[in-house]
Coordinates of C-alpha atoms in Angstrom, one line a residue:
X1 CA 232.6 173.9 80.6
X2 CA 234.8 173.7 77.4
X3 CA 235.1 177.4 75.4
X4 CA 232.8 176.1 72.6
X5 CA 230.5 175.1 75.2
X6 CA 229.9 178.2 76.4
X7 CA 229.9 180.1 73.2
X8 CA 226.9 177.7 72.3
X9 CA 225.3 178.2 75.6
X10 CA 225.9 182.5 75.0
X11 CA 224.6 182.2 71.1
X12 CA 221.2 180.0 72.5
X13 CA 221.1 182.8 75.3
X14 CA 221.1 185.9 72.8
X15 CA 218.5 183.9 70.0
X16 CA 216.2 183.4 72.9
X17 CA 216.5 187.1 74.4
X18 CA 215.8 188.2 70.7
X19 CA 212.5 185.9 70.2
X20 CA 210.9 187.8 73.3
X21 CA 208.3 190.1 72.2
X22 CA 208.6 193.2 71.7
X23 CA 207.8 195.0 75.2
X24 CA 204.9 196.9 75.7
X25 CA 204.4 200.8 76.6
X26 CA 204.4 201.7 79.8
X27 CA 201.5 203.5 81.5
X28 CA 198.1 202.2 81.4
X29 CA 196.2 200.9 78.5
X30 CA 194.2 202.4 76.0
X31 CA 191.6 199.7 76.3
X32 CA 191.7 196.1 77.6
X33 CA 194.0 194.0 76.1
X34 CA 195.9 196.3 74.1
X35 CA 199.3 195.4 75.9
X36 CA 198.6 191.8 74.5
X37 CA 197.7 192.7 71.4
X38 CA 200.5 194.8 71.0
X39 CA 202.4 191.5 71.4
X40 CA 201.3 189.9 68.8
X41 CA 201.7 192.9 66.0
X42 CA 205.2 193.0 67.3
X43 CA 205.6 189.6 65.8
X44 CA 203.8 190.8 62.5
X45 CA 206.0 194.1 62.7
X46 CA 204.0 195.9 60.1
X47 CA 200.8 197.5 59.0
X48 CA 199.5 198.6 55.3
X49 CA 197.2 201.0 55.8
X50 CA 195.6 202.0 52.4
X51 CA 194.2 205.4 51.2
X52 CA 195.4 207.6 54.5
X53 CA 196.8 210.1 53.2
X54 CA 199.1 212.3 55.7
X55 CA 197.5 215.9 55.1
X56 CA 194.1 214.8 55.0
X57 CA 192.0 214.5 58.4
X58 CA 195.6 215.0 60.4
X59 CA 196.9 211.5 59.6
X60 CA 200.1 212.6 59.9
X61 CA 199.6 212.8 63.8
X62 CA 197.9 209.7 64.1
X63 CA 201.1 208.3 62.3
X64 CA 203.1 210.0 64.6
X65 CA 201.4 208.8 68.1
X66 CA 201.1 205.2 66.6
X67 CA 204.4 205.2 65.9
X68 CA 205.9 206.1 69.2
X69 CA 203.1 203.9 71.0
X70 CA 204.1 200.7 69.5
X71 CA 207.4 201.3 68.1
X72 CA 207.8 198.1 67.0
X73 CA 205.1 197.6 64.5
X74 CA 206.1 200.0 61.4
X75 CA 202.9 201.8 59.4
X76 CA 202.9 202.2 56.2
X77 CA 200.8 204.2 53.4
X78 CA 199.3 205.3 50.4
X79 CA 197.0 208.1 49.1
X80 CA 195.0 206.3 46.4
X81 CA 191.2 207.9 46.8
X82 CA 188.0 206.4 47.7
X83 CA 187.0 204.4 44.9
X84 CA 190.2 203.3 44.0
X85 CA 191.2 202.0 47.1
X86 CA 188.3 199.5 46.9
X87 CA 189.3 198.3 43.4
X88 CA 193.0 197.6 44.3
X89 CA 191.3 195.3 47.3
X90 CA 189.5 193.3 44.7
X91 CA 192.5 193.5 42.3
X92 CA 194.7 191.7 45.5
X93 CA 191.6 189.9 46.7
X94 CA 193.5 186.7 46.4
X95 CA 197.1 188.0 47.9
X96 CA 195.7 191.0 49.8
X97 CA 198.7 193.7 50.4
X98 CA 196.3 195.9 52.6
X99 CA 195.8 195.5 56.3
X100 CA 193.1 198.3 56.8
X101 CA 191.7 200.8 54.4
X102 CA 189.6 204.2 55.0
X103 CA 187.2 205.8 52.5
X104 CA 183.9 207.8 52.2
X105 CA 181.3 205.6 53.6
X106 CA 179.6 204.7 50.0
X107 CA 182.8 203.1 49.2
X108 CA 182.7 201.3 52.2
X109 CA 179.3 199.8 50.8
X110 CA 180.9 198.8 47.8
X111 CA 183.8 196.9 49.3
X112 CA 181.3 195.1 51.7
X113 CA 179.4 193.8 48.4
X114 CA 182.6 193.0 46.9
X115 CA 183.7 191.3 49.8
X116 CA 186.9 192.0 50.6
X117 CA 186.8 193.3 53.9
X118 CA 186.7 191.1 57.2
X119 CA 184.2 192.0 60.3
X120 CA 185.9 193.4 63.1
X121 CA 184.2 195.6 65.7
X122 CA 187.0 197.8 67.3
X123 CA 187.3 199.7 70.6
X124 CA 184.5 202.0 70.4
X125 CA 182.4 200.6 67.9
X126 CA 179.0 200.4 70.0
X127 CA 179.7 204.3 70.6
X128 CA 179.2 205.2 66.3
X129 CA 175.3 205.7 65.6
X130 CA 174.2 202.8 63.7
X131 CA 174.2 204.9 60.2
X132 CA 178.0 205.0 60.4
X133 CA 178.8 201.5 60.8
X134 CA 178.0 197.7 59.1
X135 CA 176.1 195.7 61.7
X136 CA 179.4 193.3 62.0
X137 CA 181.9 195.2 62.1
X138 CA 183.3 195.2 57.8
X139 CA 183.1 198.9 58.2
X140 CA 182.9 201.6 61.0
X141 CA 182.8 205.3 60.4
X142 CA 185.9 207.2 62.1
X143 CA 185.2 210.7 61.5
X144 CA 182.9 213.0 59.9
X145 CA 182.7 216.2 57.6
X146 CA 179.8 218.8 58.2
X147 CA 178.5 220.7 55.5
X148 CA 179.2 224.9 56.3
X149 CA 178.6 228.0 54.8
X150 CA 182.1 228.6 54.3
X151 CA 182.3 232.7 53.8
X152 CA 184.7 235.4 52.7
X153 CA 184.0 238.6 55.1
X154 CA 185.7 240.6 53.0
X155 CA 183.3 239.8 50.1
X156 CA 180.2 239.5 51.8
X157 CA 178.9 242.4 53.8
X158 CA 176.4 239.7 56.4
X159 CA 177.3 236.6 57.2
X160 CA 174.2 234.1 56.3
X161 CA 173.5 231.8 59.1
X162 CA 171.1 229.7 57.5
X163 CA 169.4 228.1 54.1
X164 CA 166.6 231.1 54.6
X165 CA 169.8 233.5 54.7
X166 CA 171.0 232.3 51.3
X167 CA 168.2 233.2 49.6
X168 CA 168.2 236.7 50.4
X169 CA 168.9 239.3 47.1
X170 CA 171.9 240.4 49.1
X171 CA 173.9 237.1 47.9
X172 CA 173.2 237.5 44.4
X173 CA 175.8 236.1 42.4
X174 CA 177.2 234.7 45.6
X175 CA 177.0 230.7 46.0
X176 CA 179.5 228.6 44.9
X177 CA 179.0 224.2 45.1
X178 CA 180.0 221.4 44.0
X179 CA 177.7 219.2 41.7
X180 CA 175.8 216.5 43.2
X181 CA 175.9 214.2 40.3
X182 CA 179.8 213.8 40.2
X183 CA 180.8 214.7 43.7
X184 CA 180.4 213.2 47.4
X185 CA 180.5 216.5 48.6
X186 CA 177.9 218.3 46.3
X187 CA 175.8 215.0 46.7
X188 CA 175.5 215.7 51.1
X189 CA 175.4 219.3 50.3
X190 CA 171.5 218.2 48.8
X191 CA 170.9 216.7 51.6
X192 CA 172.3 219.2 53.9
X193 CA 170.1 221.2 52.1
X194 CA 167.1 218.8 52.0
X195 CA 167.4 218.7 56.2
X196 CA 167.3 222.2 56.3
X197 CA 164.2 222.6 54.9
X198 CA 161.7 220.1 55.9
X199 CA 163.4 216.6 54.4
X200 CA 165.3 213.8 55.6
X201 CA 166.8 210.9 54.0
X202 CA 164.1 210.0 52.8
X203 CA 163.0 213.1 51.2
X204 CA 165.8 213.9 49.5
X205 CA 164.0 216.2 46.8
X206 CA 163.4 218.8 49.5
X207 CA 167.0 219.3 48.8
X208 CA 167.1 219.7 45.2
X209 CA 163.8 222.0 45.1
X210 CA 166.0 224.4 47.7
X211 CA 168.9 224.5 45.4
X212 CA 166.2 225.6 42.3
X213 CA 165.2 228.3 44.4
X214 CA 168.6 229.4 45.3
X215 CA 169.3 229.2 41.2
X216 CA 166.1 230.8 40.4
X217 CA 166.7 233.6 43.2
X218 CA 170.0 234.4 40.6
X219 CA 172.4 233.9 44.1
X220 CA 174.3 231.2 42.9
X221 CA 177.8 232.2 41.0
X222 CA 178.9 228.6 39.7
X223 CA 178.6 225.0 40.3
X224 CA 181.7 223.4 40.2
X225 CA 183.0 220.3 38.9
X226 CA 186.2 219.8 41.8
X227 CA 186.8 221.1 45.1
X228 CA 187.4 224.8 44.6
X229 CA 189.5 225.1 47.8
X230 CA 192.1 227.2 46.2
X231 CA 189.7 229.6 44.4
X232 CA 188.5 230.4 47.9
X233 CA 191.7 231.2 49.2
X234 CA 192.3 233.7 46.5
X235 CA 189.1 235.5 47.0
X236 CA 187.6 234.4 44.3
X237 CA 184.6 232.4 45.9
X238 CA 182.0 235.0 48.3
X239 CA 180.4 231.9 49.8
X240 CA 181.1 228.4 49.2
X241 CA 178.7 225.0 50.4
X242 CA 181.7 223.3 51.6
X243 CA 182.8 221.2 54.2
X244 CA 183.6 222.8 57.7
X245 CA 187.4 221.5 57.8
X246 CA 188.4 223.2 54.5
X247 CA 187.0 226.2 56.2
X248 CA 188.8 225.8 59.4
X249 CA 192.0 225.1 57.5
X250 CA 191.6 228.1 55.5
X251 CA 191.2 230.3 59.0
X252 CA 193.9 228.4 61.0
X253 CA 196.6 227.0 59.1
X254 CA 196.1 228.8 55.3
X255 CA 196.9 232.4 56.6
X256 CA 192.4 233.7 56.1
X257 CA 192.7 234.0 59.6
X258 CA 189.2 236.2 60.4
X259 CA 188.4 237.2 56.9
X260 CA 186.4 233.8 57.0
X261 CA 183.4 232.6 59.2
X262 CA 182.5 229.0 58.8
X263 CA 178.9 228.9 59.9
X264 CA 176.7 225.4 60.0
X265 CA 173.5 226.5 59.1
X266 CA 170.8 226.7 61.9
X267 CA 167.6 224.7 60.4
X268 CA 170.3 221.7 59.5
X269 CA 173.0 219.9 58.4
X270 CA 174.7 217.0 57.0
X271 CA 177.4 215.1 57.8
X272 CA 179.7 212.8 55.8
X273 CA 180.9 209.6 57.7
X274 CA 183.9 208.7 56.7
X275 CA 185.0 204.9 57.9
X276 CA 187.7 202.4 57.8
X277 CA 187.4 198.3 57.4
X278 CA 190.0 195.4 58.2
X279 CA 191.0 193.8 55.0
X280 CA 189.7 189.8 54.6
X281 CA 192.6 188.0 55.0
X282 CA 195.1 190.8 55.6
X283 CA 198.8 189.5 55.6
X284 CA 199.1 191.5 59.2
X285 CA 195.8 191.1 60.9
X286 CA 196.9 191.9 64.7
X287 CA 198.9 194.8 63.3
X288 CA 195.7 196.1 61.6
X289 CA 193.0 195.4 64.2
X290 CA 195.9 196.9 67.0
X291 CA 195.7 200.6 64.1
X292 CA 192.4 200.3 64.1
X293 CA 191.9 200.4 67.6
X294 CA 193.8 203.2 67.9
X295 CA 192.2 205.2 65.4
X296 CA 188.9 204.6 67.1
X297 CA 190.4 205.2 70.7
X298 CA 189.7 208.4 72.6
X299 CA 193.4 209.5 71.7
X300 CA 193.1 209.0 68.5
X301 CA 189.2 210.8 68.0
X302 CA 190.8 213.5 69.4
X303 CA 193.8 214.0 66.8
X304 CA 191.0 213.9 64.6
X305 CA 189.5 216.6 66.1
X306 CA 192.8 218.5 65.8
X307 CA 192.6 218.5 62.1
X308 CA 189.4 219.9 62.1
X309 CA 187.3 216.9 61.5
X310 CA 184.2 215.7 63.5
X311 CA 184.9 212.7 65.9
X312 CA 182.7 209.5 65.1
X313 CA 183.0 208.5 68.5
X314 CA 180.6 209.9 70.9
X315 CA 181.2 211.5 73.7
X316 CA 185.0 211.9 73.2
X317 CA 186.6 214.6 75.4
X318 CA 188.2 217.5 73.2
X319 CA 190.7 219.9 74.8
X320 CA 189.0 223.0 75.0
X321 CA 190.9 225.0 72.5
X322 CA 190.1 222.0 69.4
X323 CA 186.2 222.4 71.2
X324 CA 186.0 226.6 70.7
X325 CA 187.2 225.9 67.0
X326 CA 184.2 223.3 66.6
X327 CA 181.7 223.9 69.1
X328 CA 178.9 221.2 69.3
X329 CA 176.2 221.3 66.4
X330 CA 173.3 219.4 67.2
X331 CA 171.3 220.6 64.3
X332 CA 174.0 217.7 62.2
X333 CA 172.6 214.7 60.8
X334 CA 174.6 211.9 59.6
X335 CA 174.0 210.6 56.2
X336 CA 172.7 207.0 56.0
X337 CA 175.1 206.3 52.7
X338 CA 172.8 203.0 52.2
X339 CA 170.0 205.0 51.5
X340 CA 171.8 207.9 49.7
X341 CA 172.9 205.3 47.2
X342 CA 169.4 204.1 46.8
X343 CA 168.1 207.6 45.8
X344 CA 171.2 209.6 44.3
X345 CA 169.4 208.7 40.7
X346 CA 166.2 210.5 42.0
X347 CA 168.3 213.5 43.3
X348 CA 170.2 214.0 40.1
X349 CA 167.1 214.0 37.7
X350 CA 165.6 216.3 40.2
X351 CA 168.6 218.5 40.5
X352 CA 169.3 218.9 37.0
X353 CA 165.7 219.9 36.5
X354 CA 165.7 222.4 39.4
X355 CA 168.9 223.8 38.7
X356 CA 169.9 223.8 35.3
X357 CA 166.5 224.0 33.5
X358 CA 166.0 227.9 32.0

């Protein structure tokens, strides 16, 4: 074999060792198939995952387990919000950029109607109560937020453990939440509320009549406008209606420590599903259903977990130190958004009658 023979046969050899896919982890899978699909994100090499934000819900770990899992697919990010994620998908509807994106569940709604997300059921999905998903797969929640009494010990003599509680003359001047007629979170604290004391989904307005007798008792401080999170670290905030992973960030990680309880009240609670879609006709569709999966794998549930937000996976085992930081709440309800939507107009007339009216 002539020289330039055999430096054609050595260039064909190395083109054809380079066109192998990439090869998969080691160790068993995940879930069937994964190895395979692995495979074919390799030859994608990238995912665009929109609105995950690395400091919110511990994304930054998911990132980080992804990335050494399949380190030839490369994840990439932005932080642009709910609502505004769902209106660069229909700004890009006809060149997508996004692979997956993750929002509040209403705004999951919204980019269903606008139709710009793809059905796709991942690992897992059958395992996500009904309220938190779209019957096909366009969106599935992937964790949730309960609404807590989020307290400062060294402002507040008892800690309340309920709605009854907060009515008590003791917490006058106390209560602290955010509106329900610009905010998510004020909106599921009403209904938090509103399953505390006799309602449900659909009777919201058992809600909003709570939060006029917690106004009228003279125990509520302020209602705010934003999330307050840093007024509560500086003590300025006795008790705030919050979420339970801004209270369990304030008491692990943001130096409160035991100066805070973070108490889901007894009679009932709400929580906020928060879910994730596969863009219609994403440029990297293997790549996004293979981040998907992961996200709704039992690995991935339980980084979650770590950042202090509620698994939408049932059944997912939590090591036991994530488990004594959130012990099991079965007095939680998830919040149909569907329905929210359809009676948020009702609950802000009512509120602003029960609450603001002298």
């Amino acid at each position: 074999m002539s020289l330039l023979n055999r430096r054609h046969l050595l260039a064909a050899s190395l083109a054809a060792l380079f066109a192998l896919p990439a090869q998969a982890f080691t160790g068993p899978e995940l879930y069937s198939g994964e190895k395979a699909l692995y495979q074919a994100a390799s030859k994608e090499g990238i995912v665009v995952s929109f609105d995950t934000g690395p400091e919110w819900a511990n994304w930054k770990s998911l990132f980080k387990e992804f990335k050494q899992r399949y380190p030839e697919v490369e994840l990439t990010y932005n932080d642009l919000g709910s609502a505004a994620t769902v209106v660069a998908l229909d700004k890009t509807r006809r060149r997508p950029q996004a692979d997956t994106a993750y929002y509040f569940a209403q705004s999951a709604v919204d980019a269903v109607a606008k139709d710009v997300v793809a059905p796709f059921k991942p690992v897992n999905f059958d395992k996500v109560s009904p309220v938190m998903r779209e019957a096909s797969g366009k969106w599935f929640g992937v964790h949730s937020l309960n609404v807590a009494f989020l307290v400062n010990k060294k402002l507040v003599k008892n800690v309340p453990q309920g709605w009854a509680d907060l009515l008590k003359p003791e917490y006058k001047n106390s209560v602290v939440y955010l509106d329900p007629r610009s905010t998510g979170q004020g909106q599921v604290a009403v209904l938090a509320a509103a399953f505390g004391n006799g309602g449900s989904m659909d009777k919201p307005l058992a809600g909003t009549d709570y939060m006029g007798r917690l106004h009228k008792a003279g125990n509520v401080l302020r209602v705010e406008g934003t999330t307050p999170y840093a007024k509560f670290l500086k003590g300025e905030i006795p008790i705030w209606i919050g979420y339970e992973n801004d209270g369990l960030k304030a008491k692990y990680m943001d130096g409160m420590k035991d100066s805070i309880a973070v108490v889901i009240p007894k009679e009932g609670s709400a929580a906020a599903p928060y879910g994730m879609s596969l863009v219609k006709n994403a440029p990297n569709p293997n790549a996004g259903k293979l981040w998907l999966n992961f996200v709704m794998s039992s690995k991935g549930q339980a980084l979650f977990a770590e950042g202090f937000v509620r698994p939408a996976v049932a059944g997912v085992a939590l090591p036991a130190a994530v488990q004594a930081k959130m012990p099991a709440a079965p007095q939680v309800q998830p919040v149909d958004v569907i329905r929210a939507q359809k009676h948020k107009a009702a609950i802000d007339a009512a509120w602003t009658r029960a609450a603001l009216s002298k």
